Amino acid sequence: MNDNITQEIYDKNAASWERREPNSLSDFTGRPPVFDLCGDVQGIDILDIGCGEGYCARILKDMGASQIDGLDISEEMIELAKRQDQQAGHGSRFRVGNVEELPFDDDSFDMVLGMFVYNYLHVDEMERSFSEVKRVLRPGGRFIFAVPHPAFPQIKRSLNPPFYFDFNGKGYFSSRDIRHHGEISCRDGKRLPVQMVHKLWQDYFERLGAAGFTNMPTIRELGVLPTHLELDPDFFNPVNDIPLHMAVLIDHS
Ligand SMILES: C[S@@+](CC[C@H](N)C(=O)[O-])C[C@H]1O[C@@H](n2cnc3c(N)ncnc32)[C@H](O)[C@@H]1O
């Protein structure tokens, strides 16, 4: 279990994650396409797992979601989420917890979002969480998550900003289920410590199946777009044309 390492990292760096506007690389390349994938959220109940300081919860609320519950293993991140939610007057609920054991009743949510949380879990932990997500989702609900792209250890090997993980020379198969340290940069110059427990493509799909999801998932492979290069070529160019993130949407029938 790596809960303590993750908790320590996020407790220590919570203030650097706080933001009201897009700032980190993935706020541009990762999160907006995932919000598109969420589709119409008007009037629905959403659980945001690994919610951090509540950035996604605030956006989903602005998109029209009815009620948002956020859960994160870091007490500091949850404190920040609560404080910012109060300022925004959104009335979302945030609590400390582990995505492997969701403290919610069966059939509680129309959508569960896991934005860059499964890269902190080992394969078996991820499967436990997938089963929990299925349990708390209402029939017909949607499960959406985003992770660093599974091809990352093969394609992005240099330890340079704005986004890298140190695979210690290991490759696609040999780096599987091992925790790798990395950094993601922000446009304001900050560099945030991040981690990736690398998983194979097959791990995601086999474990979704093992958790009882039976529908065909929708996959989006995400990276730098021409609009990013126009906005800030120096920042985005070093990772242009590289698969950075993978987003998955799967319906619970
Ligand atoms: C990269 S941050 C993303 C935060 C937020 N989803 C966002 O998009 O801004 C990853 C978050 O996952 C949380 N996390 C990692 N492992 C977790 C676990 N097992 N249970 C709950 N939260 C976890 C961390 O504390 C951290 O806040």
PDB file of C-alpha atoms and ligand atoms in Angstrom:
ATOM      1  CA  MET A   1       0.000   0.000   0.000  1.00  0.00           C
ATOM      2  CA  ASN A   2       1.347   3.418  -0.943  1.00  0.00           C
ATOM      3  CA  ASP A   3      -1.344   5.522   0.719  1.00  0.00           C
ATOM      4  CA  ASN A   4       1.065   7.116   3.164  1.00  0.00           C
ATOM      5  CA  ILE A   5       3.555   8.190   0.489  1.00  0.00           C
ATOM      6  CA  THR A   6       0.780   9.722  -1.615  1.00  0.00           C
ATOM      7  CA  GLN A   7      -0.829  11.386   1.374  1.00  0.00           C
ATOM      8  CA  GLU A   8       2.504  12.893   2.452  1.00  0.00           C
ATOM      9  CA  ILE A   9       3.267  14.214  -1.038  1.00  0.00           C
ATOM     10  CA  TYR A  10      -0.115  15.887  -1.375  1.00  0.00           C
ATOM     11  CA  ASP A  11      -0.318  17.147   2.205  1.00  0.00           C
ATOM     12  CA  LYS A  12       3.079  18.785   1.730  1.00  0.00           C
ATOM     13  CA  ASN A  13       2.359  20.285  -1.695  1.00  0.00           C
ATOM     14  CA  ALA A  14      -1.331  21.131  -1.340  1.00  0.00           C
ATOM     15  CA  ALA A  15      -0.820  24.903  -1.576  1.00  0.00           C
ATOM     16  CA  SER A  16       1.019  24.571  -4.909  1.00  0.00           C
ATOM     17  CA  TRP A  17      -1.960  22.718  -6.405  1.00  0.00           C
ATOM     18  CA  GLU A  18      -4.462  25.446  -5.476  1.00  0.00           C
ATOM     19  CA  ARG A  19      -5.718  27.232  -8.568  1.00  0.00           C
ATOM     20  CA  ARG A  20      -8.702  29.091  -9.938  1.00  0.00           C
ATOM     21  CA  GLU A  21      -7.551  29.166 -13.560  1.00  0.00           C
ATOM     22  CA  PRO A  22      -5.814  26.507 -15.702  1.00  0.00           C
ATOM     23  CA  ASN A  23      -2.118  26.427 -14.788  1.00  0.00           C
ATOM     24  CA  SER A  24      -0.453  22.996 -14.995  1.00  0.00           C
ATOM     25  CA  LEU A  25       0.203  21.327 -18.363  1.00  0.00           C
ATOM     26  CA  SER A  26      -2.662  18.868 -17.832  1.00  0.00           C
ATOM     27  CA  ASP A  27      -5.082  21.708 -17.038  1.00  0.00           C
ATOM     28  CA  PHE A  28      -4.733  22.405 -20.773  1.00  0.00           C
ATOM     29  CA  THR A  29      -3.967  19.039 -22.371  1.00  0.00           C
ATOM     30  CA  GLY A  30      -5.836  16.651 -20.027  1.00  0.00           C
ATOM     31  CA  ARG A  31      -8.746  18.098 -18.120  1.00  0.00           C
ATOM     32  CA  PRO A  32     -10.728  20.058 -20.779  1.00  0.00           C
ATOM     33  CA  PRO A  33     -11.152  17.023 -23.106  1.00  0.00           C
ATOM     34  CA  VAL A  34     -12.244  14.953 -20.105  1.00  0.00           C
ATOM     35  CA  PHE A  35     -14.913  17.536 -19.253  1.00  0.00           C
ATOM     36  CA  ASP A  36     -16.060  17.243 -22.895  1.00  0.00           C
ATOM     37  CA  LEU A  37     -16.247  13.478 -22.448  1.00  0.00           C
ATOM     38  CA  CYS A  38     -18.445  13.981 -19.368  1.00  0.00           C
ATOM     39  CA  GLY A  39     -21.106  15.401 -21.709  1.00  0.00           C
ATOM     40  CA  ASP A  40     -24.263  16.899 -20.254  1.00  0.00           C
ATOM     41  CA  VAL A  41     -23.989  16.947 -16.462  1.00  0.00           C
ATOM     42  CA  GLN A  42     -27.056  19.137 -15.819  1.00  0.00           C
ATOM     43  CA  GLY A  43     -28.853  18.035 -12.680  1.00  0.00           C
ATOM     44  CA  ILE A  44     -26.819  14.897 -11.984  1.00  0.00           C
ATOM     45  CA  ASP A  45     -25.027  13.663  -8.846  1.00  0.00           C
ATOM     46  CA  ILE A  46     -21.283  13.241  -9.288  1.00  0.00           C
ATOM     47  CA  LEU A  47     -18.589  11.641  -7.166  1.00  0.00           C
ATOM     48  CA  ASP A  48     -15.104  13.084  -7.804  1.00  0.00           C
ATOM     49  CA  ILE A  49     -12.560  10.536  -6.533  1.00  0.00           C
ATOM     50  CA  GLY A  50      -9.040  11.793  -5.859  1.00  0.00           C
ATOM     51  CA  CYS A  51     -10.608  15.237  -6.043  1.00  0.00           C
ATOM     52  CA  GLY A  52      -7.537  17.097  -4.782  1.00  0.00           C
ATOM     53  CA  GLU A  53      -8.257  20.735  -3.983  1.00  0.00           C
ATOM     54  CA  GLY A  54     -11.572  20.577  -5.849  1.00  0.00           C
ATOM     55  CA  TYR A  55     -10.634  22.082  -9.222  1.00  0.00           C
ATOM     56  CA  CYS A  56     -12.712  19.578 -11.223  1.00  0.00           C
ATOM     57  CA  ALA A  57     -15.600  19.666  -8.763  1.00  0.00           C
ATOM     58  CA  ARG A  58     -15.847  23.438  -9.179  1.00  0.00           C
ATOM     59  CA  ILE A  59     -15.860  23.154 -12.972  1.00  0.00           C
ATOM     60  CA  LEU A  60     -18.480  20.369 -12.967  1.00  0.00           C
ATOM     61  CA  LYS A  61     -20.651  22.470 -10.674  1.00  0.00           C
ATOM     62  CA  ASP A  62     -20.310  25.400 -13.084  1.00  0.00           C
ATOM     63  CA  MET A  63     -21.320  22.982 -15.879  1.00  0.00           C
ATOM     64  CA  GLY A  64     -24.626  22.408 -14.059  1.00  0.00           C
ATOM     65  CA  ALA A  65     -24.120  19.318 -11.882  1.00  0.00           C
ATOM     66  CA  SER A  66     -26.645  19.072  -9.089  1.00  0.00           C
ATOM     67  CA  GLN A  67     -24.563  17.678  -6.214  1.00  0.00           C
ATOM     68  CA  ILE A  68     -20.856  16.901  -6.066  1.00  0.00           C
ATOM     69  CA  ASP A  69     -19.127  14.733  -3.499  1.00  0.00           C
ATOM     70  CA  GLY A  70     -15.341  14.825  -3.458  1.00  0.00           C
ATOM     71  CA  LEU A  71     -13.057  12.280  -1.814  1.00  0.00           C
ATOM     72  CA  ASP A  72      -9.290  12.433  -1.394  1.00  0.00           C
ATOM     73  CA  ILE A  73      -6.673  10.717   0.729  1.00  0.00           C
ATOM     74  CA  SER A  74      -4.918  14.003   1.576  1.00  0.00           C
ATOM     75  CA  GLU A  75      -6.376  15.952   4.489  1.00  0.00           C
ATOM     76  CA  GLU A  76      -4.694  19.150   3.316  1.00  0.00           C
ATOM     77  CA  MET A  77      -6.177  18.868  -0.167  1.00  0.00           C
ATOM     78  CA  ILE A  78      -9.626  18.288   1.337  1.00  0.00           C
ATOM     79  CA  GLU A  79      -9.238  21.333   3.600  1.00  0.00           C
ATOM     80  CA  LEU A  80      -8.381  23.456   0.547  1.00  0.00           C
ATOM     81  CA  ALA A  81     -11.302  22.007  -1.399  1.00  0.00           C
ATOM     82  CA  LYS A  82     -13.714  22.844   1.420  1.00  0.00           C
ATOM     83  CA  ARG A  83     -12.355  26.384   1.757  1.00  0.00           C
ATOM     84  CA  GLN A  84     -12.591  27.123  -1.970  1.00  0.00           C
ATOM     85  CA  ASP A  85     -16.036  25.565  -2.177  1.00  0.00           C
ATOM     86  CA  GLN A  86     -17.236  27.827   0.603  1.00  0.00           C
ATOM     87  CA  GLN A  87     -15.874  30.869  -1.240  1.00  0.00           C
ATOM     88  CA  ALA A  88     -17.621  29.763  -4.439  1.00  0.00           C
ATOM     89  CA  GLY A  89     -20.851  28.992  -2.512  1.00  0.00           C
ATOM     90  CA  HIS A  90     -21.276  25.690  -4.369  1.00  0.00           C
ATOM     91  CA  GLY A  91     -22.345  23.509  -1.459  1.00  0.00           C
ATOM     92  CA  SER A  92     -20.281  20.523  -2.589  1.00  0.00           C
ATOM     93  CA  ARG A  93     -19.254  17.966   0.040  1.00  0.00           C
ATOM     94  CA  PHE A  94     -15.639  16.916   0.543  1.00  0.00           C
ATOM     95  CA  ARG A  95     -14.255  14.183   2.746  1.00  0.00           C
ATOM     96  CA  VAL A  96     -11.015  12.327   3.411  1.00  0.00           C
ATOM     97  CA  GLY A  97     -11.004   8.730   2.184  1.00  0.00           C
ATOM     98  CA  ASN A  98      -9.421   6.103  -0.007  1.00  0.00           C
ATOM     99  CA  VAL A  99     -10.736   5.310  -3.479  1.00  0.00           C
ATOM    100  CA  GLU A 100     -10.350   1.605  -2.663  1.00  0.00           C
ATOM    101  CA  GLU A 101     -13.171   1.786  -0.121  1.00  0.00           C
ATOM    102  CA  LEU A 102     -15.816   4.345  -0.997  1.00  0.00           C
ATOM    103  CA  PRO A 103     -17.831   5.538   2.021  1.00  0.00           C
ATOM    104  CA  PHE A 104     -21.084   5.793   0.046  1.00  0.00           C
ATOM    105  CA  ASP A 105     -24.192   3.639  -0.370  1.00  0.00           C
ATOM    106  CA  ASP A 106     -24.859   1.495  -3.437  1.00  0.00           C
ATOM    107  CA  ASP A 107     -26.424   3.325  -6.419  1.00  0.00           C
ATOM    108  CA  SER A 108     -25.637   6.820  -5.095  1.00  0.00           C
ATOM    109  CA  PHE A 109     -24.240   8.601  -8.180  1.00  0.00           C
ATOM    110  CA  ASP A 110     -24.979   9.247 -11.857  1.00  0.00           C
ATOM    111  CA  MET A 111     -21.293   9.777 -12.623  1.00  0.00           C
ATOM    112  CA  VAL A 112     -17.949   8.996 -11.030  1.00  0.00           C
ATOM    113  CA  LEU A 113     -14.901  10.967 -12.165  1.00  0.00           C
ATOM    114  CA  GLY A 114     -11.321   9.919 -11.365  1.00  0.00           C
ATOM    115  CA  MET A 115      -9.048  12.638 -12.754  1.00  0.00           C
ATOM    116  CA  PHE A 116      -5.412  11.507 -12.549  1.00  0.00           C
ATOM    117  CA  VAL A 117      -5.902   9.371  -9.445  1.00  0.00           C
ATOM    118  CA  TYR A 118      -5.384   5.817 -10.749  1.00  0.00           C
ATOM    119  CA  ASN A 119      -1.750   6.582 -11.523  1.00  0.00           C
ATOM    120  CA  TYR A 120      -1.253   6.457  -7.727  1.00  0.00           C
ATOM    121  CA  LEU A 121      -2.671   2.939  -7.374  1.00  0.00           C
ATOM    122  CA  HIS A 122      -1.189  -0.479  -8.074  1.00  0.00           C
ATOM    123  CA  VAL A 123      -3.084  -2.782 -10.398  1.00  0.00           C
ATOM    124  CA  ASP A 124      -4.880  -4.747  -7.660  1.00  0.00           C
ATOM    125  CA  GLU A 125      -5.739  -1.534  -5.806  1.00  0.00           C
ATOM    126  CA  MET A 126      -7.167  -0.081  -9.015  1.00  0.00           C
ATOM    127  CA  GLU A 127      -9.382  -3.142  -9.481  1.00  0.00           C
ATOM    128  CA  ARG A 128     -10.694  -2.810  -5.919  1.00  0.00           C
ATOM    129  CA  SER A 129     -11.524   0.816  -6.648  1.00  0.00           C
ATOM    130  CA  PHE A 130     -13.205  -0.063  -9.983  1.00  0.00           C
ATOM    131  CA  SER A 131     -15.468  -2.511  -8.087  1.00  0.00           C
ATOM    132  CA  GLU A 132     -16.327   0.182  -5.579  1.00  0.00           C
ATOM    133  CA  VAL A 133     -17.105   2.650  -8.376  1.00  0.00           C
ATOM    134  CA  LYS A 134     -19.443   0.129  -9.989  1.00  0.00           C
ATOM    135  CA  ARG A 135     -21.177  -0.411  -6.645  1.00  0.00           C
ATOM    136  CA  VAL A 136     -21.862   3.301  -5.998  1.00  0.00           C
ATOM    137  CA  LEU A 137     -22.918   4.071  -9.602  1.00  0.00           C
ATOM    138  CA  ARG A 138     -26.597   3.988 -10.474  1.00  0.00           C
ATOM    139  CA  PRO A 139     -27.533   1.739 -13.423  1.00  0.00           C
ATOM    140  CA  GLY A 140     -27.033   3.816 -16.560  1.00  0.00           C
ATOM    141  CA  GLY A 141     -24.366   5.897 -14.810  1.00  0.00           C
ATOM    142  CA  ARG A 142     -21.020   6.884 -16.333  1.00  0.00           C
ATOM    143  CA  PHE A 143     -17.500   6.226 -15.075  1.00  0.00           C
ATOM    144  CA  ILE A 144     -14.805   8.513 -16.459  1.00  0.00           C
ATOM    145  CA  PHE A 145     -11.152   8.538 -15.575  1.00  0.00           C
ATOM    146  CA  ALA A 146      -7.898   9.928 -16.906  1.00  0.00           C
ATOM    147  CA  VAL A 147      -4.342   8.669 -16.398  1.00  0.00           C
ATOM    148  CA  PRO A 148      -0.945   9.377 -17.923  1.00  0.00           C
ATOM    149  CA  HIS A 149      -0.840   7.600 -21.295  1.00  0.00           C
ATOM    150  CA  PRO A 150       0.221   3.921 -20.974  1.00  0.00           C
ATOM    151  CA  ALA A 151       2.798   4.467 -23.766  1.00  0.00           C
ATOM    152  CA  PHE A 152       4.552   7.159 -21.730  1.00  0.00           C
ATOM    153  CA  PRO A 153       7.478   4.942 -20.569  1.00  0.00           C
ATOM    154  CA  GLN A 154       8.258   4.107 -24.199  1.00  0.00           C
ATOM    155  CA  ILE A 155       7.768   7.487 -25.759  1.00  0.00           C
ATOM    156  CA  LYS A 156       8.790  10.187 -23.275  1.00  0.00           C
ATOM    157  CA  ARG A 157      12.070   9.071 -21.740  1.00  0.00           C
ATOM    158  CA  SER A 158      13.831  12.407 -21.177  1.00  0.00           C
ATOM    159  CA  LEU A 159      13.539  13.902 -17.686  1.00  0.00           C
ATOM    160  CA  ASN A 160      12.742  17.384 -18.954  1.00  0.00           C
ATOM    161  CA  PRO A 161       9.860  19.768 -18.277  1.00  0.00           C
ATOM    162  CA  PRO A 162       7.020  20.250 -18.715  1.00  0.00           C
ATOM    163  CA  PHE A 163       6.132  16.596 -17.929  1.00  0.00           C
ATOM    164  CA  TYR A 164       8.174  13.502 -17.194  1.00  0.00           C
ATOM    165  CA  PHE A 165       8.450  10.390 -15.050  1.00  0.00           C
ATOM    166  CA  ASP A 166      11.718   8.699 -14.193  1.00  0.00           C
ATOM    167  CA  PHE A 167      11.418   5.059 -15.311  1.00  0.00           C
ATOM    168  CA  ASN A 168      15.006   4.327 -14.266  1.00  0.00           C
ATOM    169  CA  GLY A 169      15.803   2.964 -17.693  1.00  0.00           C
ATOM    170  CA  LYS A 170      12.977   0.425 -17.530  1.00  0.00           C
ATOM    171  CA  GLY A 171      10.678  -0.162 -20.502  1.00  0.00           C
ATOM    172  CA  TYR A 172       7.004  -0.745 -21.141  1.00  0.00           C
ATOM    173  CA  PHE A 173       6.779  -4.208 -19.555  1.00  0.00           C
ATOM    174  CA  SER A 174       9.510  -4.027 -16.922  1.00  0.00           C
ATOM    175  CA  SER A 175       8.160  -0.776 -15.454  1.00  0.00           C
ATOM    176  CA  ARG A 176       4.677  -2.303 -14.906  1.00  0.00           C
ATOM    177  CA  ASP A 177       3.072  -1.874 -11.474  1.00  0.00           C
ATOM    178  CA  ILE A 178       6.071   0.084 -10.172  1.00  0.00           C
ATOM    179  CA  ARG A 179       5.753   3.589  -8.761  1.00  0.00           C
ATOM    180  CA  HIS A 180       7.739   6.162 -10.769  1.00  0.00           C
ATOM    181  CA  HIS A 181       8.376   9.716  -9.649  1.00  0.00           C
ATOM    182  CA  GLY A 182       7.950  12.645 -11.972  1.00  0.00           C
ATOM    183  CA  GLU A 183       7.068  16.288 -12.357  1.00  0.00           C
ATOM    184  CA  ILE A 184       4.481  18.321 -14.179  1.00  0.00           C
ATOM    185  CA  SER A 185       5.092  22.013 -14.833  1.00  0.00           C
ATOM    186  CA  CYS A 186       2.774  24.967 -14.619  1.00  0.00           C
ATOM    187  CA  ARG A 187       2.686  27.982 -16.890  1.00  0.00           C
ATOM    188  CA  ASP A 188       3.458  30.195 -13.885  1.00  0.00           C
ATOM    189  CA  GLY A 189       6.812  28.378 -13.481  1.00  0.00           C
ATOM    190  CA  LYS A 190       5.867  25.998 -10.637  1.00  0.00           C
ATOM    191  CA  ARG A 191       6.841  22.326 -10.916  1.00  0.00           C
ATOM    192  CA  LEU A 192       4.546  19.863  -9.152  1.00  0.00           C
ATOM    193  CA  PRO A 193       5.725  16.416  -7.992  1.00  0.00           C
ATOM    194  CA  VAL A 194       3.574  13.635  -9.473  1.00  0.00           C
ATOM    195  CA  GLN A 195       3.706   9.848  -9.554  1.00  0.00           C
ATOM    196  CA  MET A 196       2.823   7.112 -11.973  1.00  0.00           C
ATOM    197  CA  VAL A 197       2.321   3.463 -11.178  1.00  0.00           C
ATOM    198  CA  HIS A 198       2.687   2.353 -14.779  1.00  0.00           C
ATOM    199  CA  LYS A 199       0.056  -0.035 -16.119  1.00  0.00           C
ATOM    200  CA  LEU A 200      -0.347  -1.772 -19.450  1.00  0.00           C
ATOM    201  CA  TRP A 201      -3.316  -1.109 -21.710  1.00  0.00           C
ATOM    202  CA  GLN A 202      -4.543  -4.603 -20.885  1.00  0.00           C
ATOM    203  CA  ASP A 203      -4.490  -3.889 -17.149  1.00  0.00           C
ATOM    204  CA  TYR A 204      -7.122  -1.173 -17.507  1.00  0.00           C
ATOM    205  CA  PHE A 205      -9.473  -3.255 -19.644  1.00  0.00           C
ATOM    206  CA  GLU A 206      -9.018  -6.578 -17.850  1.00  0.00           C
ATOM    207  CA  ARG A 207      -9.586  -4.935 -14.477  1.00  0.00           C
ATOM    208  CA  LEU A 208     -12.661  -3.010 -15.633  1.00  0.00           C
ATOM    209  CA  GLY A 209     -14.049  -6.361 -16.778  1.00  0.00           C
ATOM    210  CA  ALA A 210     -13.078  -8.082 -13.524  1.00  0.00           C
ATOM    211  CA  ALA A 211     -14.900  -5.331 -11.620  1.00  0.00           C
ATOM    212  CA  GLY A 212     -18.071  -6.111 -13.563  1.00  0.00           C
ATOM    213  CA  PHE A 213     -18.132  -3.390 -16.238  1.00  0.00           C
ATOM    214  CA  THR A 214     -19.378  -5.015 -19.419  1.00  0.00           C
ATOM    215  CA  ASN A 215     -19.830  -2.190 -21.946  1.00  0.00           C
ATOM    216  CA  MET A 216     -17.282  -1.167 -24.548  1.00  0.00           C
ATOM    217  CA  PRO A 217     -15.314   1.843 -23.239  1.00  0.00           C
ATOM    218  CA  THR A 218     -14.716   5.062 -25.160  1.00  0.00           C
ATOM    219  CA  ILE A 219     -11.020   5.969 -25.231  1.00  0.00           C
ATOM    220  CA  ARG A 220      -9.451   9.353 -25.901  1.00  0.00           C
ATOM    221  CA  GLU A 221      -5.685   9.733 -26.314  1.00  0.00           C
ATOM    222  CA  LEU A 222      -4.752  13.247 -25.357  1.00  0.00           C
ATOM    223  CA  GLY A 223      -1.880  15.568 -26.145  1.00  0.00           C
ATOM    224  CA  VAL A 224      -0.895  19.045 -27.248  1.00  0.00           C
ATOM    225  CA  LEU A 225      -3.263  20.741 -29.727  1.00  0.00           C
ATOM    226  CA  PRO A 226      -2.533  23.550 -32.217  1.00  0.00           C
ATOM    227  CA  THR A 227      -4.385  25.971 -29.917  1.00  0.00           C
ATOM    228  CA  HIS A 228      -1.908  25.181 -27.113  1.00  0.00           C
ATOM    229  CA  LEU A 229       1.045  25.896 -29.393  1.00  0.00           C
ATOM    230  CA  GLU A 230      -0.503  29.188 -30.410  1.00  0.00           C
ATOM    231  CA  LEU A 231      -1.073  30.127 -26.767  1.00  0.00           C
ATOM    232  CA  ASP A 232       2.415  29.334 -25.439  1.00  0.00           C
ATOM    233  CA  PRO A 233       4.818  27.639 -27.879  1.00  0.00           C
ATOM    234  CA  ASP A 234       7.777  27.573 -25.454  1.00  0.00           C
ATOM    235  CA  PHE A 235       5.762  25.748 -22.802  1.00  0.00           C
ATOM    236  CA  PHE A 236       3.946  23.199 -24.977  1.00  0.00           C
ATOM    237  CA  ASN A 237       6.461  22.483 -27.772  1.00  0.00           C
ATOM    238  CA  PRO A 238       8.714  20.081 -25.797  1.00  0.00           C
ATOM    239  CA  VAL A 239       5.806  17.611 -25.495  1.00  0.00           C
ATOM    240  CA  ASN A 240       4.176  18.272 -28.859  1.00  0.00           C
ATOM    241  CA  ASP A 241       3.124  15.138 -30.781  1.00  0.00           C
ATOM    242  CA  ILE A 242       3.509  12.864 -27.735  1.00  0.00           C
ATOM    243  CA  PRO A 243       0.587  10.898 -26.241  1.00  0.00           C
ATOM    244  CA  LEU A 244       0.372  12.470 -22.790  1.00  0.00           C
ATOM    245  CA  HIS A 245      -2.837  11.205 -21.221  1.00  0.00           C
ATOM    246  CA  MET A 246      -5.535   8.598 -21.756  1.00  0.00           C
ATOM    247  CA  ALA A 247      -9.174   9.236 -20.877  1.00  0.00           C
ATOM    248  CA  VAL A 248     -11.675   6.391 -20.484  1.00  0.00           C
ATOM    249  CA  LEU A 249     -15.484   6.565 -20.389  1.00  0.00           C
ATOM    250  CA  ILE A 250     -17.475   3.444 -19.590  1.00  0.00           C
ATOM    251  CA  ASP A 251     -21.217   3.169 -19.034  1.00  0.00           C
ATOM    252  CA  HIS A 252     -22.601   1.059 -16.220  1.00  0.00           C
ATOM    253  CA  SER A 253     -25.576  -0.852 -17.585  1.00  0.00           C
TER     254      SER A 253
HETATM  255  C1  LIG B   1      -2.786  14.601  -9.579  1.00  0.00           C
HETATM  256  S1  LIG B   1      -3.830  14.914  -8.211  1.00  0.00           S
HETATM  257  C2  LIG B   1      -5.348  15.249  -9.083  1.00  0.00           C
HETATM  258  C3  LIG B   1      -6.335  16.010  -8.251  1.00  0.00           C
HETATM  259  C4  LIG B   1      -7.640  16.348  -8.968  1.00  0.00           C
HETATM  260  N1  LIG B   1      -8.334  15.154  -9.412  1.00  0.00           N
HETATM  261  C5  LIG B   1      -7.391  17.262 -10.139  1.00  0.00           C
HETATM  262  O1  LIG B   1      -7.601  16.824 -11.276  1.00  0.00           O
HETATM  263  O2  LIG B   1      -7.001  18.424  -9.922  1.00  0.00           O
HETATM  264  C6  LIG B   1      -4.103  13.280  -7.563  1.00  0.00           C
HETATM  265  C7  LIG B   1      -4.949  13.260  -6.301  1.00  0.00           C
HETATM  266  O3  LIG B   1      -5.278  11.904  -6.001  1.00  0.00           O
HETATM  267  C8  LIG B   1      -5.243  11.737  -4.599  1.00  0.00           C
HETATM  268  N2  LIG B   1      -5.084  10.294  -4.316  1.00  0.00           N
HETATM  269  C9  LIG B   1      -4.049   9.497  -4.632  1.00  0.00           C
HETATM  270  N3  LIG B   1      -4.270   8.224  -4.205  1.00  0.00           N
HETATM  271  C10 LIG B   1      -5.497   8.230  -3.614  1.00  0.00           C
HETATM  272  C11 LIG B   1      -6.289   7.225  -2.987  1.00  0.00           C
HETATM  273  N4  LIG B   1      -5.855   5.962  -2.878  1.00  0.00           N
HETATM  274  N5  LIG B   1      -7.489   7.569  -2.491  1.00  0.00           N
HETATM  275  C12 LIG B   1      -7.936   8.863  -2.569  1.00  0.00           C
HETATM  276  N6  LIG B   1      -7.224   9.855  -3.157  1.00  0.00           N
HETATM  277  C13 LIG B   1      -6.016   9.548  -3.674  1.00  0.00           C
HETATM  278  C14 LIG B   1      -4.061  12.585  -4.160  1.00  0.00           C
HETATM  279  O4  LIG B   1      -4.092  12.890  -2.779  1.00  0.00           O
HETATM  280  C15 LIG B   1      -4.232  13.806  -5.069  1.00  0.00           C
HETATM  281  O5  LIG B   1      -5.006  14.806  -4.478  1.00  0.00           O
END
